[in-house]
mmCIF file of C-alpha atoms and ligand atoms in Angstrom:
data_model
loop_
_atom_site.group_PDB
_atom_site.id
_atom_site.type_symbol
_atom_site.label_atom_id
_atom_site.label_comp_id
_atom_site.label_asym_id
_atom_site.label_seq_id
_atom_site.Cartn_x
_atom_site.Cartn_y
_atom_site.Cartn_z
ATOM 1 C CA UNK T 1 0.392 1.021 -8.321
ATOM 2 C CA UNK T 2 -0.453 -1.911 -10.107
ATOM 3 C CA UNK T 3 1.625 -2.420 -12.614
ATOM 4 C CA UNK T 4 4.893 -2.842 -10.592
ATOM 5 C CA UNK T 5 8.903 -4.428 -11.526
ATOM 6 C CA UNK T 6 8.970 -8.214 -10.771
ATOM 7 C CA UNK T 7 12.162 -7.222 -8.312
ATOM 8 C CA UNK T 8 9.609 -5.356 -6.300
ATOM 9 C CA UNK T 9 6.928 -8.072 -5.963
ATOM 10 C CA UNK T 10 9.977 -10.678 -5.303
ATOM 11 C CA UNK T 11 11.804 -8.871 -2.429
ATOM 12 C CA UNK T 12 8.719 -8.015 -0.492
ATOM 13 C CA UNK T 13 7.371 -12.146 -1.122
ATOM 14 C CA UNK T 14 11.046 -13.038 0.447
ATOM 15 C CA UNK T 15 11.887 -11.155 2.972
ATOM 16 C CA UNK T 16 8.587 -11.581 4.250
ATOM 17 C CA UNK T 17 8.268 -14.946 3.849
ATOM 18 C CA UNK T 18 4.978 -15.395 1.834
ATOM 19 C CA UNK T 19 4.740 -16.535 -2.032
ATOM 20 C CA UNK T 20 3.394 -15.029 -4.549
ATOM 21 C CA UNK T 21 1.286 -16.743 -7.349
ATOM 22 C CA UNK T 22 2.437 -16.978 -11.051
ATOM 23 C CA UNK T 23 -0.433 -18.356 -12.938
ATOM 24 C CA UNK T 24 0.348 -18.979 -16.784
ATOM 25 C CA UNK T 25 -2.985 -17.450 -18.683
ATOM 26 C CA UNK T 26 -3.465 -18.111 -22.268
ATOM 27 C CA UNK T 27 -6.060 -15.472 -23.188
ATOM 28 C CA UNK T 28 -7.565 -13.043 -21.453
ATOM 29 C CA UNK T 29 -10.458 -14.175 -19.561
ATOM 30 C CA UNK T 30 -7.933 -16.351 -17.944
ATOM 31 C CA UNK T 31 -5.716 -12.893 -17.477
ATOM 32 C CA UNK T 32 -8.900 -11.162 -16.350
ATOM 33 C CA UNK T 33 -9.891 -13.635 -13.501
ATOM 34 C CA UNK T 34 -6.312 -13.988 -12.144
ATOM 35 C CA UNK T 35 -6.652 -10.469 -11.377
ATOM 36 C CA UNK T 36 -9.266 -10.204 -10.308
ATOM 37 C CA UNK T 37 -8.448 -12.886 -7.592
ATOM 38 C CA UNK T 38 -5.752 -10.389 -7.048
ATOM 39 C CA UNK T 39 -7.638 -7.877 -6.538
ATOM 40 C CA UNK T 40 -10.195 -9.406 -4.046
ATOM 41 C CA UNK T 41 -7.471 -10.869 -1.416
ATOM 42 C CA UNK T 42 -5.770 -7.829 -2.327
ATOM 43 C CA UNK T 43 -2.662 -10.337 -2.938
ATOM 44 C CA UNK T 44 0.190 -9.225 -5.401
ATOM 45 C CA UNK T 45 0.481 -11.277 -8.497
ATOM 46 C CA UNK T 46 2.427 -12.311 -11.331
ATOM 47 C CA UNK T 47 0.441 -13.246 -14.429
ATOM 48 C CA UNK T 48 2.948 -15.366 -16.481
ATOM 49 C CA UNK T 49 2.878 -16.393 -20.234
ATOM 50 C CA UNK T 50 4.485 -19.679 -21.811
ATOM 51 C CA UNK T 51 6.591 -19.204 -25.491
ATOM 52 C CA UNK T 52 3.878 -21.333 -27.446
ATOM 53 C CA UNK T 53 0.800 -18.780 -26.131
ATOM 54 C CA UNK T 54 3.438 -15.522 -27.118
ATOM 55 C CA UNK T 55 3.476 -17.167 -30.778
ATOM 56 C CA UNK T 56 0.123 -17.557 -31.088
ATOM 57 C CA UNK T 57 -1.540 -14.178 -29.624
ATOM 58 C CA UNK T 58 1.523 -11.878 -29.485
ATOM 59 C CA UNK T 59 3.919 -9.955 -26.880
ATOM 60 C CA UNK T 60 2.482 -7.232 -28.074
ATOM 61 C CA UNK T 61 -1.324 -7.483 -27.551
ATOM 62 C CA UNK T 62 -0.563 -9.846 -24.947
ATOM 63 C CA UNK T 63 1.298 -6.871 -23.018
ATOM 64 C CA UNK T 64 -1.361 -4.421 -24.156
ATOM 65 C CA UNK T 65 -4.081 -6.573 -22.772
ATOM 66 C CA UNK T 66 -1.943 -7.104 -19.176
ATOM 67 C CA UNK T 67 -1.650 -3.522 -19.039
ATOM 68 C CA UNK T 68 -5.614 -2.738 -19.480
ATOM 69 C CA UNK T 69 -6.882 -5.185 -17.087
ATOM 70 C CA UNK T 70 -4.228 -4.934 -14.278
ATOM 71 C CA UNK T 71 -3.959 -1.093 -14.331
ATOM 72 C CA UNK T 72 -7.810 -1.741 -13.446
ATOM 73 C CA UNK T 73 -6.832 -2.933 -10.263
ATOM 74 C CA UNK T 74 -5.091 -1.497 -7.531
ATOM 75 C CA UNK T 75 -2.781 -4.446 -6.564
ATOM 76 C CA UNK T 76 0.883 -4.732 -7.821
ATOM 77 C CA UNK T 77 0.969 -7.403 -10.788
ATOM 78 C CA UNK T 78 3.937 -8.369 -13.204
ATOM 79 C CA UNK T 79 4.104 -9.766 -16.705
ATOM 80 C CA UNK T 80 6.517 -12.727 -16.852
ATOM 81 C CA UNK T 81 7.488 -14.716 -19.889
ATOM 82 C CA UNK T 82 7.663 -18.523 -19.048
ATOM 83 C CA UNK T 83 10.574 -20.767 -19.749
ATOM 84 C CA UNK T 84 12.095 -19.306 -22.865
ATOM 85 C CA UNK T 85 14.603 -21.135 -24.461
ATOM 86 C CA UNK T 86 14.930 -18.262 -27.336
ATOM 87 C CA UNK T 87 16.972 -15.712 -26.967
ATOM 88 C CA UNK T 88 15.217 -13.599 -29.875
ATOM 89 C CA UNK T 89 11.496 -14.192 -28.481
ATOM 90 C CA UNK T 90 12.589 -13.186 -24.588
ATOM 91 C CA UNK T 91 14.265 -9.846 -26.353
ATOM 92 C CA UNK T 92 10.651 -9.184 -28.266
ATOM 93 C CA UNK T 93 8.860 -9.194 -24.962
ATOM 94 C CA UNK T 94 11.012 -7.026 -23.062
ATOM 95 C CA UNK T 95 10.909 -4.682 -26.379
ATOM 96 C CA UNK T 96 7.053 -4.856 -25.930
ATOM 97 C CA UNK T 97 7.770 -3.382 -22.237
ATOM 98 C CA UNK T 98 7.086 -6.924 -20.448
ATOM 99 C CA UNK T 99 8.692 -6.778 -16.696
ATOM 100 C CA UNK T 100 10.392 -10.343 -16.519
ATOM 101 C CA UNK T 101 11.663 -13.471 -18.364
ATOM 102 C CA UNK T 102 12.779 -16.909 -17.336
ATOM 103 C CA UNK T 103 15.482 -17.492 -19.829
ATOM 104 C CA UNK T 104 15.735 -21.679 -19.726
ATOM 105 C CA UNK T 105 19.281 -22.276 -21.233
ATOM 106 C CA UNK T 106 19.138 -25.296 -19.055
ATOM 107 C CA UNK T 107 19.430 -27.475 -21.975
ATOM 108 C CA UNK T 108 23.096 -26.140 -22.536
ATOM 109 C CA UNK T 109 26.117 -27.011 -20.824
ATOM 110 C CA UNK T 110 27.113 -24.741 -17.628
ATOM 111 C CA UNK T 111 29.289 -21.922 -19.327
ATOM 112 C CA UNK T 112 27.222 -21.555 -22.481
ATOM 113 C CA UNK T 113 24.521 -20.839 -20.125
ATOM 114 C CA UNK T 114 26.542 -18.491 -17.883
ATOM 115 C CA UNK T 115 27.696 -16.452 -20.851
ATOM 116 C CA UNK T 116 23.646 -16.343 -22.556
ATOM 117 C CA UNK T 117 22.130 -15.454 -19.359
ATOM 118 C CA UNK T 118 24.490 -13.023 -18.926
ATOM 119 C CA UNK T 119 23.527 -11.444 -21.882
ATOM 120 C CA UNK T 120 20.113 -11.651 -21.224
ATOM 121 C CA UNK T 121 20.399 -10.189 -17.551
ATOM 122 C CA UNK T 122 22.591 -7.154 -19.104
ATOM 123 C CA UNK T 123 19.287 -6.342 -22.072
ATOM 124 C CA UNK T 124 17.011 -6.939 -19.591
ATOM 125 C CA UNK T 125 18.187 -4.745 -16.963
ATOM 126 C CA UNK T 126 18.328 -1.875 -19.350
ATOM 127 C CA UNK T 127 14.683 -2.540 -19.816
ATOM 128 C CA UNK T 128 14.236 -2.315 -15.864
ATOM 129 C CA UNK T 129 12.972 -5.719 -16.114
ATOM 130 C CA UNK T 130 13.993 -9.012 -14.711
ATOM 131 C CA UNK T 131 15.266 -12.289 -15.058
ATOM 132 C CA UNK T 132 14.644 -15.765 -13.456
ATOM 133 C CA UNK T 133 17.766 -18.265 -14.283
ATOM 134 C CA UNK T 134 17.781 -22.133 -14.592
ATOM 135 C CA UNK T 135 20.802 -24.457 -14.468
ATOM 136 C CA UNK T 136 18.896 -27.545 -14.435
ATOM 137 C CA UNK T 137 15.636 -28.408 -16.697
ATOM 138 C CA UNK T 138 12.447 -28.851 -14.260
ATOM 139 C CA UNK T 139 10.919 -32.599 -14.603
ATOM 140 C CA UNK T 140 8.070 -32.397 -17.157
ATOM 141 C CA UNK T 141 6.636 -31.196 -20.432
ATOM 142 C CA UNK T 142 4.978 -27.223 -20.150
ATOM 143 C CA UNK T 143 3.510 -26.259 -23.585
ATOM 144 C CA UNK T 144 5.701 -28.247 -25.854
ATOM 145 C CA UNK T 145 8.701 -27.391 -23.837
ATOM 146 C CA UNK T 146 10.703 -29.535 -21.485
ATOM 147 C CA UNK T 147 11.307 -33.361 -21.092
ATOM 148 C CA UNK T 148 9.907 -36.158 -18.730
ATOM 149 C CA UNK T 149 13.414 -36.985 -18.277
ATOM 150 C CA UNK T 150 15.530 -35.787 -14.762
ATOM 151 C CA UNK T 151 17.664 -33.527 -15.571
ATOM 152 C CA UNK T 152 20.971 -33.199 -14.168
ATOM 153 C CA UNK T 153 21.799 -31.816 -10.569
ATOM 154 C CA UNK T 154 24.684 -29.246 -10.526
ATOM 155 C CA UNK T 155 26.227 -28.933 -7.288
ATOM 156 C CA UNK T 156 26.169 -26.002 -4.886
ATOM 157 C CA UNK T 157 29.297 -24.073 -5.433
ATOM 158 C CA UNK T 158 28.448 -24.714 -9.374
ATOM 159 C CA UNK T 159 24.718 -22.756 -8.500
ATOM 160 C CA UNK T 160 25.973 -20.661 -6.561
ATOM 161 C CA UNK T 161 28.679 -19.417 -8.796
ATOM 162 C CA UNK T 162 26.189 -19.058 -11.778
ATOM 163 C CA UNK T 163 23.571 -17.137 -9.270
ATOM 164 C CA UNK T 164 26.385 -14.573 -8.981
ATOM 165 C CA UNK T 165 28.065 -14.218 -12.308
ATOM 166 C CA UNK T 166 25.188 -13.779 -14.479
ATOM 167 C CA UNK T 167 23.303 -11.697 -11.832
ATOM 168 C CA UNK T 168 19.576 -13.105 -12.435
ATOM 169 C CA UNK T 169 17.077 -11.513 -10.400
ATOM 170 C CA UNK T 170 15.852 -15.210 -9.102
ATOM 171 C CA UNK T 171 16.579 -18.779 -9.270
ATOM 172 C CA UNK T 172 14.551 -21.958 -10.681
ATOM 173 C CA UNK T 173 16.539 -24.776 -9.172
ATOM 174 C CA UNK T 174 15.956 -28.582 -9.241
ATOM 175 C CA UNK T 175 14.101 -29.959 -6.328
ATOM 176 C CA UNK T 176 12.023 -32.398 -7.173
ATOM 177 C CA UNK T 177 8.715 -31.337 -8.313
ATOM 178 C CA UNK T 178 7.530 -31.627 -11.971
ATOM 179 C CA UNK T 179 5.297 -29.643 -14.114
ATOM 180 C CA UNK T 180 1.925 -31.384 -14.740
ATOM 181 C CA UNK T 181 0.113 -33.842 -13.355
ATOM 182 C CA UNK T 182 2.037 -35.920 -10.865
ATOM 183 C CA UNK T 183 1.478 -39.754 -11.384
ATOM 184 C CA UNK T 184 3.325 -40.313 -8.045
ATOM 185 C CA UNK T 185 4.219 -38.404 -5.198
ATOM 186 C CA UNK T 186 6.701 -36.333 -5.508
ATOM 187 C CA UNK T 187 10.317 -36.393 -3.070
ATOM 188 C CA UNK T 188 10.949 -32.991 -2.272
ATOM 189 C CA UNK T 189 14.574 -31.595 -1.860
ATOM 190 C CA UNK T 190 13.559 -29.303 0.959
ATOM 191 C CA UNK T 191 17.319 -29.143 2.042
ATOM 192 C CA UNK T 192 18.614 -27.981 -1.591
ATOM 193 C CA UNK T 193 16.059 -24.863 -0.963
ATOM 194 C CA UNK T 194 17.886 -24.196 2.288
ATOM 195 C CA UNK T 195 21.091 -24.494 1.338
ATOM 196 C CA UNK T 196 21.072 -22.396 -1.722
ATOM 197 C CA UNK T 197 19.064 -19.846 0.190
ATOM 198 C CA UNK T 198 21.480 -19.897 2.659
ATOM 199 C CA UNK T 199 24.615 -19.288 0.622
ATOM 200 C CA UNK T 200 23.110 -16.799 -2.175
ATOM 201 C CA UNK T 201 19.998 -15.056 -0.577
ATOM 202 C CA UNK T 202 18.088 -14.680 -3.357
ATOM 203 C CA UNK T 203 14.559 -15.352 -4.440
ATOM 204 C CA UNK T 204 13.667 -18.677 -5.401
ATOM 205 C CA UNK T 205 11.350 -20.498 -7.768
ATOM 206 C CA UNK T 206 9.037 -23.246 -7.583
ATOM 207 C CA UNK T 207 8.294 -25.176 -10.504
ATOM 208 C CA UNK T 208 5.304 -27.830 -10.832
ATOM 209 C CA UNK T 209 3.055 -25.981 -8.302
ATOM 210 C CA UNK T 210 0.057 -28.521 -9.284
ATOM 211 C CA UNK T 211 -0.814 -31.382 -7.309
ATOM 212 C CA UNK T 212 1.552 -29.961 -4.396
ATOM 213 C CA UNK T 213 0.284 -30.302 -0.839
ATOM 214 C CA UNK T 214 -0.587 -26.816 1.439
ATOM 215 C CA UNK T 215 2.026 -28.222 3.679
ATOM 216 C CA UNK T 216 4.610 -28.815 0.883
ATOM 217 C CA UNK T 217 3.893 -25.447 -0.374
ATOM 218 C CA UNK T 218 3.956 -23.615 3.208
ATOM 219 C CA UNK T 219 7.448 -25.509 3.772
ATOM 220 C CA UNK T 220 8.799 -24.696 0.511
ATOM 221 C CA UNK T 221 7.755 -20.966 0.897
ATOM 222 C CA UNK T 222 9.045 -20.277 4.684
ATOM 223 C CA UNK T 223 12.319 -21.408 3.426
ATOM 224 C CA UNK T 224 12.658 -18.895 0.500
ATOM 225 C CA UNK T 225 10.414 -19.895 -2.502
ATOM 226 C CA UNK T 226 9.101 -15.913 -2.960
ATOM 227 C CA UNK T 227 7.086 -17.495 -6.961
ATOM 228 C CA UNK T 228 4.992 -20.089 -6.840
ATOM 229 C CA UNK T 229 4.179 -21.379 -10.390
ATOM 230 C CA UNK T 230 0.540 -23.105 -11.328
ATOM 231 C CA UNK T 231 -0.019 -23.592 -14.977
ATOM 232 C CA UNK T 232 -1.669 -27.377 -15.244
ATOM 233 C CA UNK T 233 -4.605 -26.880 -12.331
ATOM 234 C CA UNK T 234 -5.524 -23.530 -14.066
ATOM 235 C CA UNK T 235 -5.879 -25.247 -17.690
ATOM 236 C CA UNK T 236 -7.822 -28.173 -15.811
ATOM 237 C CA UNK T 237 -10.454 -25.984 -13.789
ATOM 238 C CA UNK T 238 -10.449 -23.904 -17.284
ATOM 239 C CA UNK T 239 -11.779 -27.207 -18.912
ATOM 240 C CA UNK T 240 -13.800 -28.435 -15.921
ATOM 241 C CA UNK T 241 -15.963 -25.439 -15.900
ATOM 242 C CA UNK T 242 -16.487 -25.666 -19.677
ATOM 243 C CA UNK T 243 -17.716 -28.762 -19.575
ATOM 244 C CA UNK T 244 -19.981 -28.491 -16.175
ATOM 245 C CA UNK T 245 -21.380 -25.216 -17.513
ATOM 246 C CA UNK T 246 -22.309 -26.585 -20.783
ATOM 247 C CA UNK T 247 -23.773 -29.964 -19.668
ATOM 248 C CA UNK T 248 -26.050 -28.216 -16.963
ATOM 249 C CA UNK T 249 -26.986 -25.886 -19.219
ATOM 250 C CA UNK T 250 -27.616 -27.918 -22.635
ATOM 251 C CA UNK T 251 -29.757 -25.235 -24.438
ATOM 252 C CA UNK T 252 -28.439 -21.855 -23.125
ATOM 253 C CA UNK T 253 -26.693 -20.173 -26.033
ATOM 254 C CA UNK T 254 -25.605 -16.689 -24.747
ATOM 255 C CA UNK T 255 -21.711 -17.044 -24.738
ATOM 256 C CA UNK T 256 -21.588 -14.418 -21.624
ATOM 257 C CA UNK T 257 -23.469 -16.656 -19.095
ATOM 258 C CA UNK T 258 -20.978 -19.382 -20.334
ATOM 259 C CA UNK T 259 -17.969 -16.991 -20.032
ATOM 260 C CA UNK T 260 -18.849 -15.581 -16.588
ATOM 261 C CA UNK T 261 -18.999 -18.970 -14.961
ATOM 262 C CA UNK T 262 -15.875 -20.172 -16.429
ATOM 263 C CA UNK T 263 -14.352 -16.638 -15.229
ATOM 264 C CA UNK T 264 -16.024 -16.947 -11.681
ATOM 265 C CA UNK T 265 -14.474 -20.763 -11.184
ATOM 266 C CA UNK T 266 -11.002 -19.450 -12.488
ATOM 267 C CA UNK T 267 -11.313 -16.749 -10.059
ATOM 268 C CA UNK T 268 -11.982 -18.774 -7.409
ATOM 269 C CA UNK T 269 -9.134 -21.407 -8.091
ATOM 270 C CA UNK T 270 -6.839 -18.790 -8.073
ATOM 271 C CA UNK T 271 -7.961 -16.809 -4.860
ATOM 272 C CA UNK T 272 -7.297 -20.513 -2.939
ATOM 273 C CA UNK T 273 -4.049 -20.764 -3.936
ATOM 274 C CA UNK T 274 -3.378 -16.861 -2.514
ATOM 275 C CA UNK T 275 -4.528 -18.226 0.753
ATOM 276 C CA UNK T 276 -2.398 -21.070 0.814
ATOM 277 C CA UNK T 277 0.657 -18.840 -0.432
ATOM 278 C CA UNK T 278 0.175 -16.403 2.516
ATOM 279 C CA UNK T 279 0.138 -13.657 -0.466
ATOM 280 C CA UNK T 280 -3.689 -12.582 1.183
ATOM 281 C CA UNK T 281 -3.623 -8.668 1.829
ATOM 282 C CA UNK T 282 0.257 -8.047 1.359
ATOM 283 C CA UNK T 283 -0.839 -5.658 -1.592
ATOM 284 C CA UNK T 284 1.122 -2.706 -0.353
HETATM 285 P P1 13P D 301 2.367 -26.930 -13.132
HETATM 286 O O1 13P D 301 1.865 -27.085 -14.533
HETATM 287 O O2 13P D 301 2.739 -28.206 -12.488
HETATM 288 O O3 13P D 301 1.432 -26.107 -12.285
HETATM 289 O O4 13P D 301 3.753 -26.104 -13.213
HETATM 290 C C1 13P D 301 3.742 -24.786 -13.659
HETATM 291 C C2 13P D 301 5.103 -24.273 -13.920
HETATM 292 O O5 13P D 301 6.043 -24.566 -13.216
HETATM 293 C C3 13P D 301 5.257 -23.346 -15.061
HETATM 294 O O6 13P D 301 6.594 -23.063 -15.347
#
């Protein structure tokens, strides 16, 4: 069965305890080798997408491709679009039969974003697909999107009122961590996690999943964090390997060799974090 609803992958990660990786790819040897790390911890996965890499290859081919490689593979995987402010680009990927969205109306104020969630929970549903809700912008620029700037912190009731009116399939809250590089340590609101968890059971998601400690992600994951989002160490060991292939090898010109050990160092990156997750042979 591989390719599966997000609901499915999410339950099973929560109830169970473990995470389960979403890496954002940006073409598809990055696609390939996520699955492939799937495929040889026999972990489920969710291979996730940000709104600038939709504009530039397409939900289309970007789906297409997804499809191809994962139905390769028999481990569950997902297609998720990344923080998508855009109500009209979210649509065009479920239209193009892609299984989740996070629609980030975090930028609006509270009952703007109840009501345009809503909406997007009701289209999305009919597509059988799923949707991740924010109230609260995540520290930290992703691909053009976001702000270094704190957001602000609703309260509980205020989450917990959104969780259920707008009936998202899981929930990005606030908790200190920050996509990108962190330039300090991060203070992480393990309680928040807890208490949300304990009033709306519901799957949650962590943001800024590069530079985080195995402890911070084991904590974060035991009390409910079922997605783990990495975007900024996959783009880094995607660099890395470039340029270690390509100064160890100064005169090799066959673009293959230079693909494969890109692809084999992406692979590994990705099976490590698997491991740390606890997402290693839950493949059902
Ligand atoms: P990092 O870039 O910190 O890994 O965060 C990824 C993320 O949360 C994508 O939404």
């Amino acid at each position: 069965m591989p390719v599966v609803s997000m609901q499915s992958i999410l339950a099973d990660a929560f109830a169970h305890r473990y995470g389960v990786a979403a890496f954002n790819v940006f073409n598809d040897l990055t696609l390939d080798a996520v699955l492939e790390a799937a495929a040889q911890t026999n972990s489920p996965v969710i291979v996730q997408v940000s709104v600038k890499t939709v504009k530039q290859i397409g939900a289309g081919l970007l789906q297409l491709m997804f499809a191809e490689l994962a139905n390769r593979r028999p481990i569950p995987a997902t297609l998720h679009l990344d923080h998508c402010p855009d109500f009209a680009v979210a649509q065009a990927c479920l239209e193009a039969g892609w299984n989740s969205v996070l629609f980030d109306a975090s930028n609006l104020s509270y009952d703007e974003n109840v009501r345009q969630t809503t909406e997007m929970v009701t289209l999305a549903h009919r597509y059988g697909a799923a949707v991740e809700g924010e109230l609260e912008p995540v520290k930290g620029v992703e691909d053009d999107h976001g702000s270094d700037e704190e957001g602000a912190i609703v309260t509980l009731e205020q989450a917990v009122q959104f969780m259920r009116l707008t009936g998202i399939d899981s929930f990005a809250p606030a908790i200190g961590t920050a996509h990108g590089v962190y330039t300090s340590a991060p203070t992480i609101n393990y309680a928040r996690v807890a208490e949300i968890v304990a009033a709306q059971p519901l799957p949650i998601v962590l943001h800024g999943g590069t530079g985080l400690s195995d402890t911070q992600f084991q904590q974060l994951i035991a009390l409910g964090c079922a997605k783990v989002n990495i975007s900024t160490a996959l783009k880094i060991t995607y660099a890395d390997s470039y340029r270690t292939y390509l100064s160890a090898h100064p005169s090799e010109y066959n673009p293959l060799k230079l693909l494969d050990a890109v692809r084999a160092d992406v692979v590994a990156m990705a099976k490590s974090y698997m491991q740390i997750f606890g997402s290693v042979g839950r493949a059902a």
